[in-house]
Structure formats: C-alpha cells, structure tokens
C-alpha cells in the first residue's frame, strides 16, 4: 500500500502525505451485487486512520480535523467504508479518495465573517416598503366621523 496524498488547499498549502504505516485496511464481504462471487470475495474495504497519532498532521491541523470530524470519530480513529464496487481494488481506491477529500475539507481554516452595513439603496427600499405597507393598513381602518 502506498502513502496517501492529500492535494494542496487552504490549511495545507503543500498538501499532505499520510504514511502507509498510519493507515489500516480491513476487508470483509460486501452486500449488494456480485454474482457468484458475492459470498466469497472480500470486496468491502474499511480504511482507518488514527488522527491522534498520525505524523502527517501538525498540532493545529490535528485540532481542526478532530473538531471538524468529531461526529464521525470513534475516539480519535476515523474509519471510511467503501462497498459500492464489485472489486476490492476499486473499493480501496474509492476509500482512499474519500478519506483524502474528508481530511482536505477538515484541514481548512474556518472562514471569517466580515460584518457589513446595509447600502443606502437597501435602507431606502426598506423604508419605502414600510411606508407602502403602512398606507395599505391605514386604508383598512374604520372611517372616523371627522370628514
């Protein structure tokens, strides 16, 4: 098994290389299509990575990934399952791609919201609409005897 490469992106400008020794692959029988080989071929792949001990992530990246993927973790272990293909090789590739994409997304720093103020035109439109609404509602009132 080769090292897993995570493409460059925000939070990892040079990309990441996860050593093959940090990845754990397990194979089992997959449900679904497979014909005669469905009960004999171990085509389902479970790819696991312990985020707490991997050497590929810096401390900041590790904290971001664990915080971003906390709902998918068992302790600090992230497990990806792939069973959509009939061949084990294709499922291995799919699991690696999925793990790479998850880590790339989780490593990204959170975007900072810059506060803005409404434009002059939007304030004017809002006040005009309030005035029109007020006119509509005042037209529904019971007439007074002063006219």
mmCIF file with all atom_site columns, C-alpha atoms in Angstrom:
data_model
loop_
_atom_site.group_PDB
_atom_site.id
_atom_site.type_symbol
_atom_site.label_atom_id
_atom_site.label_alt_id
_atom_site.label_comp_id
_atom_site.label_asym_id
_atom_site.label_entity_id
_atom_site.label_seq_id
_atom_site.pdbx_PDB_ins_code
_atom_site.Cartn_x
_atom_site.Cartn_y
_atom_site.Cartn_z
_atom_site.occupancy
_atom_site.B_iso_or_equiv
_atom_site.pdbx_formal_charge
_atom_site.auth_seq_id
_atom_site.auth_comp_id
_atom_site.auth_asym_id
_atom_site.auth_atom_id
_atom_site.pdbx_PDB_model_num
ATOM 1   C CA . UNK A 1 1   ? 0.000   0.000   0.000  1.00 0.00 ? 1   UNK A CA 1
ATOM 2   C CA . UNK A 1 2   ? 1.297   3.472   -0.930 1.00 0.00 ? 2   UNK A CA 1
ATOM 3   C CA . UNK A 1 3   ? 1.227   6.655   1.088  1.00 0.00 ? 3   UNK A CA 1
ATOM 4   C CA . UNK A 1 4   ? -1.995  8.642   0.859  1.00 0.00 ? 4   UNK A CA 1
ATOM 5   C CA . UNK A 1 5   ? -1.610  12.037  -0.784 1.00 0.00 ? 5   UNK A CA 1
ATOM 6   C CA . UNK A 1 6   ? -3.981  14.864  0.135  1.00 0.00 ? 6   UNK A CA 1
ATOM 7   C CA . UNK A 1 7   ? -3.949  17.614  -2.510 1.00 0.00 ? 7   UNK A CA 1
ATOM 8   C CA . UNK A 1 8   ? -2.968  21.180  -1.557 1.00 0.00 ? 8   UNK A CA 1
ATOM 9   C CA . UNK A 1 9   ? -5.659  23.509  -0.300 1.00 0.00 ? 9   UNK A CA 1
ATOM 10  C CA . UNK A 1 10  ? -6.366  26.083  2.417  1.00 0.00 ? 10  UNK A CA 1
ATOM 11  C CA . UNK A 1 11  ? -4.845  24.895  5.669  1.00 0.00 ? 11  UNK A CA 1
ATOM 12  C CA . UNK A 1 12  ? -2.357  22.640  3.845  1.00 0.00 ? 12  UNK A CA 1
ATOM 13  C CA . UNK A 1 13  ? -0.724  24.742  1.088  1.00 0.00 ? 13  UNK A CA 1
ATOM 14  C CA . UNK A 1 14  ? 1.723   21.998  0.102  1.00 0.00 ? 14  UNK A CA 1
ATOM 15  C CA . UNK A 1 15  ? -0.734  19.143  0.556  1.00 0.00 ? 15  UNK A CA 1
ATOM 16  C CA . UNK A 1 16  ? -0.305  16.274  2.993  1.00 0.00 ? 16  UNK A CA 1
ATOM 17  C CA . UNK A 1 17  ? 1.318   12.872  2.758  1.00 0.00 ? 17  UNK A CA 1
ATOM 18  C CA . UNK A 1 18  ? -0.115  10.305  5.149  1.00 0.00 ? 18  UNK A CA 1
ATOM 19  C CA . UNK A 1 19  ? 2.316   7.414   5.572  1.00 0.00 ? 19  UNK A CA 1
ATOM 20  C CA . UNK A 1 20  ? 1.008   3.968   4.661  1.00 0.00 ? 20  UNK A CA 1
ATOM 21  C CA . UNK A 1 21  ? 2.041   2.784   8.133  1.00 0.00 ? 21  UNK A CA 1
ATOM 22  C CA . UNK A 1 22  ? -0.619  5.089   9.657  1.00 0.00 ? 22  UNK A CA 1
ATOM 23  C CA . UNK A 1 23  ? -3.426  3.589   7.542  1.00 0.00 ? 23  UNK A CA 1
ATOM 24  C CA . UNK A 1 24  ? -5.239  0.389   8.488  1.00 0.00 ? 24  UNK A CA 1
ATOM 25  C CA . UNK A 1 25  ? -7.185  -1.517  5.835  1.00 0.00 ? 25  UNK A CA 1
ATOM 26  C CA . UNK A 1 26  ? -9.672  -4.242  6.644  1.00 0.00 ? 26  UNK A CA 1
ATOM 27  C CA . UNK A 1 27  ? -11.648 -6.300  4.162  1.00 0.00 ? 27  UNK A CA 1
ATOM 28  C CA . UNK A 1 28  ? -14.989 -8.023  4.556  1.00 0.00 ? 28  UNK A CA 1
ATOM 29  C CA . UNK A 1 29  ? -17.831 -9.378  2.484  1.00 0.00 ? 29  UNK A CA 1
ATOM 30  C CA . UNK A 1 30  ? -19.910 -6.722  0.883  1.00 0.00 ? 30  UNK A CA 1
ATOM 31  C CA . UNK A 1 31  ? -23.660 -6.783  0.406  1.00 0.00 ? 31  UNK A CA 1
ATOM 32  C CA . UNK A 1 32  ? -25.112 -5.974  -2.968 1.00 0.00 ? 32  UNK A CA 1
ATOM 33  C CA . UNK A 1 33  ? -24.296 -7.134  -6.500 1.00 0.00 ? 33  UNK A CA 1
ATOM 34  C CA . UNK A 1 34  ? -21.519 -9.588  -7.196 1.00 0.00 ? 34  UNK A CA 1
ATOM 35  C CA . UNK A 1 35  ? -22.981 -12.626 -8.873 1.00 0.00 ? 35  UNK A CA 1
ATOM 36  C CA . UNK A 1 36  ? -21.456 -15.960 -7.940 1.00 0.00 ? 36  UNK A CA 1
ATOM 37  C CA . UNK A 1 37  ? -18.543 -14.312 -6.138 1.00 0.00 ? 37  UNK A CA 1
ATOM 38  C CA . UNK A 1 38  ? -20.702 -12.282 -3.763 1.00 0.00 ? 38  UNK A CA 1
ATOM 39  C CA . UNK A 1 39  ? -20.319 -14.762 -0.902 1.00 0.00 ? 39  UNK A CA 1
ATOM 40  C CA . UNK A 1 40  ? -16.633 -15.500 -1.443 1.00 0.00 ? 40  UNK A CA 1
ATOM 41  C CA . UNK A 1 41  ? -14.945 -12.205 -2.321 1.00 0.00 ? 41  UNK A CA 1
ATOM 42  C CA . UNK A 1 42  ? -13.954 -9.826  0.466  1.00 0.00 ? 42  UNK A CA 1
ATOM 43  C CA . UNK A 1 43  ? -14.579 -6.714  -1.584 1.00 0.00 ? 43  UNK A CA 1
ATOM 44  C CA . UNK A 1 44  ? -15.738 -4.252  1.100  1.00 0.00 ? 44  UNK A CA 1
ATOM 45  C CA . UNK A 1 45  ? -12.916 -2.037  2.391  1.00 0.00 ? 45  UNK A CA 1
ATOM 46  C CA . UNK A 1 46  ? -12.692 -0.245  5.719  1.00 0.00 ? 46  UNK A CA 1
ATOM 47  C CA . UNK A 1 47  ? -9.865  2.294   5.801  1.00 0.00 ? 47  UNK A CA 1
ATOM 48  C CA . UNK A 1 48  ? -8.978  3.658   9.242  1.00 0.00 ? 48  UNK A CA 1
ATOM 49  C CA . UNK A 1 49  ? -6.671  6.458   10.335 1.00 0.00 ? 49  UNK A CA 1
ATOM 50  C CA . UNK A 1 50  ? -5.874  7.373   13.934 1.00 0.00 ? 50  UNK A CA 1
ATOM 51  C CA . UNK A 1 51  ? -5.856  11.171  13.853 1.00 0.00 ? 51  UNK A CA 1
ATOM 52  C CA . UNK A 1 52  ? -4.402  11.384  17.353 1.00 0.00 ? 52  UNK A CA 1
ATOM 53  C CA . UNK A 1 53  ? -1.172  9.573   16.484 1.00 0.00 ? 53  UNK A CA 1
ATOM 54  C CA . UNK A 1 54  ? -0.607  10.241  12.782 1.00 0.00 ? 54  UNK A CA 1
ATOM 55  C CA . UNK A 1 55  ? 2.638   12.014  11.905 1.00 0.00 ? 55  UNK A CA 1
ATOM 56  C CA . UNK A 1 56  ? 1.158   13.695  8.816  1.00 0.00 ? 56  UNK A CA 1
ATOM 57  C CA . UNK A 1 57  ? -0.683  16.461  10.681 1.00 0.00 ? 57  UNK A CA 1
ATOM 58  C CA . UNK A 1 58  ? 0.667   19.415  12.640 1.00 0.00 ? 58  UNK A CA 1
ATOM 59  C CA . UNK A 1 59  ? -0.908  20.192  16.011 1.00 0.00 ? 59  UNK A CA 1
ATOM 60  C CA . UNK A 1 60  ? -3.086  22.964  14.525 1.00 0.00 ? 60  UNK A CA 1
ATOM 61  C CA . UNK A 1 61  ? -4.214  20.730  11.655 1.00 0.00 ? 61  UNK A CA 1
ATOM 62  C CA . UNK A 1 62  ? -4.880  17.840  14.039 1.00 0.00 ? 62  UNK A CA 1
ATOM 63  C CA . UNK A 1 63  ? -7.083  20.055  16.259 1.00 0.00 ? 63  UNK A CA 1
ATOM 64  C CA . UNK A 1 64  ? -9.026  21.337  13.214 1.00 0.00 ? 64  UNK A CA 1
ATOM 65  C CA . UNK A 1 65  ? -9.571  17.848  11.801 1.00 0.00 ? 65  UNK A CA 1
ATOM 66  C CA . UNK A 1 66  ? -10.672 16.343  15.120 1.00 0.00 ? 66  UNK A CA 1
ATOM 67  C CA . UNK A 1 67  ? -13.032 19.279  15.770 1.00 0.00 ? 67  UNK A CA 1
ATOM 68  C CA . UNK A 1 68  ? -14.468 19.125  12.249 1.00 0.00 ? 68  UNK A CA 1
ATOM 69  C CA . UNK A 1 69  ? -14.968 15.352  12.149 1.00 0.00 ? 69  UNK A CA 1
ATOM 70  C CA . UNK A 1 70  ? -15.901 14.719  15.786 1.00 0.00 ? 70  UNK A CA 1
ATOM 71  C CA . UNK A 1 71  ? -19.254 13.168  14.831 1.00 0.00 ? 71  UNK A CA 1
ATOM 72  C CA . UNK A 1 72  ? -17.525 10.614  12.568 1.00 0.00 ? 72  UNK A CA 1
ATOM 73  C CA . UNK A 1 73  ? -14.782 9.597   15.007 1.00 0.00 ? 73  UNK A CA 1
ATOM 74  C CA . UNK A 1 74  ? -14.532 6.668   17.368 1.00 0.00 ? 74  UNK A CA 1
ATOM 75  C CA . UNK A 1 75  ? -12.108 8.102   19.911 1.00 0.00 ? 75  UNK A CA 1
ATOM 76  C CA . UNK A 1 76  ? -9.596  9.640   17.514 1.00 0.00 ? 76  UNK A CA 1
ATOM 77  C CA . UNK A 1 77  ? -9.963  6.983   14.802 1.00 0.00 ? 77  UNK A CA 1
ATOM 78  C CA . UNK A 1 78  ? -11.617 7.941   11.522 1.00 0.00 ? 78  UNK A CA 1
ATOM 79  C CA . UNK A 1 79  ? -12.998 4.972   9.545  1.00 0.00 ? 79  UNK A CA 1
ATOM 80  C CA . UNK A 1 80  ? -14.188 5.083   5.941  1.00 0.00 ? 80  UNK A CA 1
ATOM 81  C CA . UNK A 1 81  ? -16.105 2.188   4.350  1.00 0.00 ? 81  UNK A CA 1
ATOM 82  C CA . UNK A 1 82  ? -16.354 1.568   0.622  1.00 0.00 ? 82  UNK A CA 1
ATOM 83  C CA . UNK A 1 83  ? -18.503 -1.176  -0.876 1.00 0.00 ? 83  UNK A CA 1
ATOM 84  C CA . UNK A 1 84  ? -20.005 0.374   -3.997 1.00 0.00 ? 84  UNK A CA 1
ATOM 85  C CA . UNK A 1 85  ? -17.825 -1.564  -6.460 1.00 0.00 ? 85  UNK A CA 1
ATOM 86  C CA . UNK A 1 86  ? -17.598 -5.273  -7.087 1.00 0.00 ? 86  UNK A CA 1
ATOM 87  C CA . UNK A 1 87  ? -13.806 -5.355  -6.980 1.00 0.00 ? 87  UNK A CA 1
ATOM 88  C CA . UNK A 1 88  ? -11.704 -4.885  -3.888 1.00 0.00 ? 88  UNK A CA 1
ATOM 89  C CA . UNK A 1 89  ? -9.174  -2.777  -5.805 1.00 0.00 ? 89  UNK A CA 1
ATOM 90  C CA . UNK A 1 90  ? -11.809 -0.242  -6.882 1.00 0.00 ? 90  UNK A CA 1
ATOM 91  C CA . UNK A 1 91  ? -13.185 -0.078  -3.349 1.00 0.00 ? 91  UNK A CA 1
ATOM 92  C CA . UNK A 1 92  ? -9.681  0.553   -1.993 1.00 0.00 ? 92  UNK A CA 1
ATOM 93  C CA . UNK A 1 93  ? -9.241  3.459   -4.408 1.00 0.00 ? 93  UNK A CA 1
ATOM 94  C CA . UNK A 1 94  ? -12.694 4.843   -3.521 1.00 0.00 ? 94  UNK A CA 1
ATOM 95  C CA . UNK A 1 95  ? -11.993 4.666   0.229  1.00 0.00 ? 95  UNK A CA 1
ATOM 96  C CA . UNK A 1 96  ? -8.633  6.409   -0.184 1.00 0.00 ? 96  UNK A CA 1
ATOM 97  C CA . UNK A 1 97  ? -10.181 9.177   -2.298 1.00 0.00 ? 97  UNK A CA 1
ATOM 98  C CA . UNK A 1 98  ? -12.969 9.674   0.231  1.00 0.00 ? 98  UNK A CA 1
ATOM 99  C CA . UNK A 1 99  ? -10.525 9.841   3.151  1.00 0.00 ? 99  UNK A CA 1
ATOM 100 C CA . UNK A 1 100 ? -8.341  12.310  1.263  1.00 0.00 ? 100 UNK A CA 1
ATOM 101 C CA . UNK A 1 101 ? -11.319 14.567  0.491  1.00 0.00 ? 101 UNK A CA 1
ATOM 102 C CA . UNK A 1 102 ? -12.556 14.451  4.107  1.00 0.00 ? 102 UNK A CA 1
ATOM 103 C CA . UNK A 1 103 ? -9.171  15.407  5.511  1.00 0.00 ? 103 UNK A CA 1
ATOM 104 C CA . UNK A 1 104 ? -8.705  18.180  2.931  1.00 0.00 ? 104 UNK A CA 1
ATOM 105 C CA . UNK A 1 105 ? -12.085 19.680  3.899  1.00 0.00 ? 105 UNK A CA 1
ATOM 106 C CA . UNK A 1 106 ? -11.457 19.354  7.641  1.00 0.00 ? 106 UNK A CA 1
ATOM 107 C CA . UNK A 1 107 ? -7.998  20.960  7.498  1.00 0.00 ? 107 UNK A CA 1
ATOM 108 C CA . UNK A 1 108 ? -9.390  24.187  6.009  1.00 0.00 ? 108 UNK A CA 1
ATOM 109 C CA . UNK A 1 109 ? -9.453  27.076  8.463  1.00 0.00 ? 109 UNK A CA 1
ATOM 110 C CA . UNK A 1 110 ? -12.898 28.460  9.234  1.00 0.00 ? 110 UNK A CA 1
ATOM 111 C CA . UNK A 1 111 ? -13.860 31.428  7.085  1.00 0.00 ? 111 UNK A CA 1
ATOM 112 C CA . UNK A 1 112 ? -14.072 34.713  8.947  1.00 0.00 ? 112 UNK A CA 1
ATOM 113 C CA . UNK A 1 113 ? -17.291 36.648  8.575  1.00 0.00 ? 113 UNK A CA 1
ATOM 114 C CA . UNK A 1 114 ? -16.715 40.289  7.868  1.00 0.00 ? 114 UNK A CA 1
ATOM 115 C CA . UNK A 1 115 ? -19.541 42.442  9.155  1.00 0.00 ? 115 UNK A CA 1
ATOM 116 C CA . UNK A 1 116 ? -21.055 44.780  6.584  1.00 0.00 ? 116 UNK A CA 1
ATOM 117 C CA . UNK A 1 117 ? -23.635 47.521  6.737  1.00 0.00 ? 117 UNK A CA 1
ATOM 118 C CA . UNK A 1 118 ? -26.681 47.843  4.507  1.00 0.00 ? 118 UNK A CA 1
ATOM 119 C CA . UNK A 1 119 ? -26.318 50.029  1.438  1.00 0.00 ? 119 UNK A CA 1
ATOM 120 C CA . UNK A 1 120 ? -28.083 53.356  1.181  1.00 0.00 ? 120 UNK A CA 1
ATOM 121 C CA . UNK A 1 121 ? -30.357 51.962  -1.532 1.00 0.00 ? 121 UNK A CA 1
ATOM 122 C CA . UNK A 1 122 ? -31.388 48.929  0.524  1.00 0.00 ? 122 UNK A CA 1
ATOM 123 C CA . UNK A 1 123 ? -32.221 51.133  3.511  1.00 0.00 ? 123 UNK A CA 1
ATOM 124 C CA . UNK A 1 124 ? -34.297 53.425  1.274  1.00 0.00 ? 124 UNK A CA 1
ATOM 125 C CA . UNK A 1 125 ? -36.151 50.446  -0.265 1.00 0.00 ? 125 UNK A CA 1
ATOM 126 C CA . UNK A 1 126 ? -36.884 49.018  3.182  1.00 0.00 ? 126 UNK A CA 1
ATOM 127 C CA . UNK A 1 127 ? -38.319 52.322  4.421  1.00 0.00 ? 127 UNK A CA 1
ATOM 128 C CA . UNK A 1 128 ? -40.346 52.784  1.214  1.00 0.00 ? 128 UNK A CA 1
ATOM 129 C CA . UNK A 1 129 ? -41.835 49.308  1.635  1.00 0.00 ? 129 UNK A CA 1
ATOM 130 C CA . UNK A 1 130 ? -42.677 50.063  5.290  1.00 0.00 ? 130 UNK A CA 1
ATOM 131 C CA . UNK A 1 131 ? -44.396 53.275  4.191  1.00 0.00 ? 131 UNK A CA 1
ATOM 132 C CA . UNK A 1 132 ? -46.424 51.451  1.499  1.00 0.00 ? 132 UNK A CA 1
ATOM 133 C CA . UNK A 1 133 ? -47.424 48.770  3.981  1.00 0.00 ? 133 UNK A CA 1
ATOM 134 C CA . UNK A 1 134 ? -48.482 51.441  6.476  1.00 0.00 ? 134 UNK A CA 1
ATOM 135 C CA . UNK A 1 135 ? -50.615 53.145  3.808  1.00 0.00 ? 135 UNK A CA 1
ATOM 136 C CA . UNK A 1 136 ? -52.271 49.807  2.940  1.00 0.00 ? 136 UNK A CA 1
ATOM 137 C CA . UNK A 1 137 ? -53.107 49.086  6.569  1.00 0.00 ? 137 UNK A CA 1
ATOM 138 C CA . UNK A 1 138 ? -54.340 52.615  7.305  1.00 0.00 ? 138 UNK A CA 1
ATOM 139 C CA . UNK A 1 139 ? -56.719 52.306  4.338  1.00 0.00 ? 139 UNK A CA 1
ATOM 140 C CA . UNK A 1 140 ? -58.342 49.329  6.075  1.00 0.00 ? 140 UNK A CA 1
ATOM 141 C CA . UNK A 1 141 ? -59.217 51.283  9.234  1.00 0.00 ? 141 UNK A CA 1
ATOM 142 C CA . UNK A 1 142 ? -62.797 52.204  10.107 1.00 0.00 ? 142 UNK A CA 1
ATOM 143 C CA . UNK A 1 143 ? -63.556 55.733  8.875  1.00 0.00 ? 143 UNK A CA 1
ATOM 144 C CA . UNK A 1 144 ? -63.778 58.415  11.519 1.00 0.00 ? 144 UNK A CA 1
ATOM 145 C CA . UNK A 1 145 ? -66.627 60.951  11.724 1.00 0.00 ? 145 UNK A CA 1
ATOM 146 C CA . UNK A 1 146 ? -64.303 63.974  11.289 1.00 0.00 ? 146 UNK A CA 1
ATOM 147 C CA . UNK A 1 147 ? -64.551 64.057  7.440  1.00 0.00 ? 147 UNK A CA 1
#
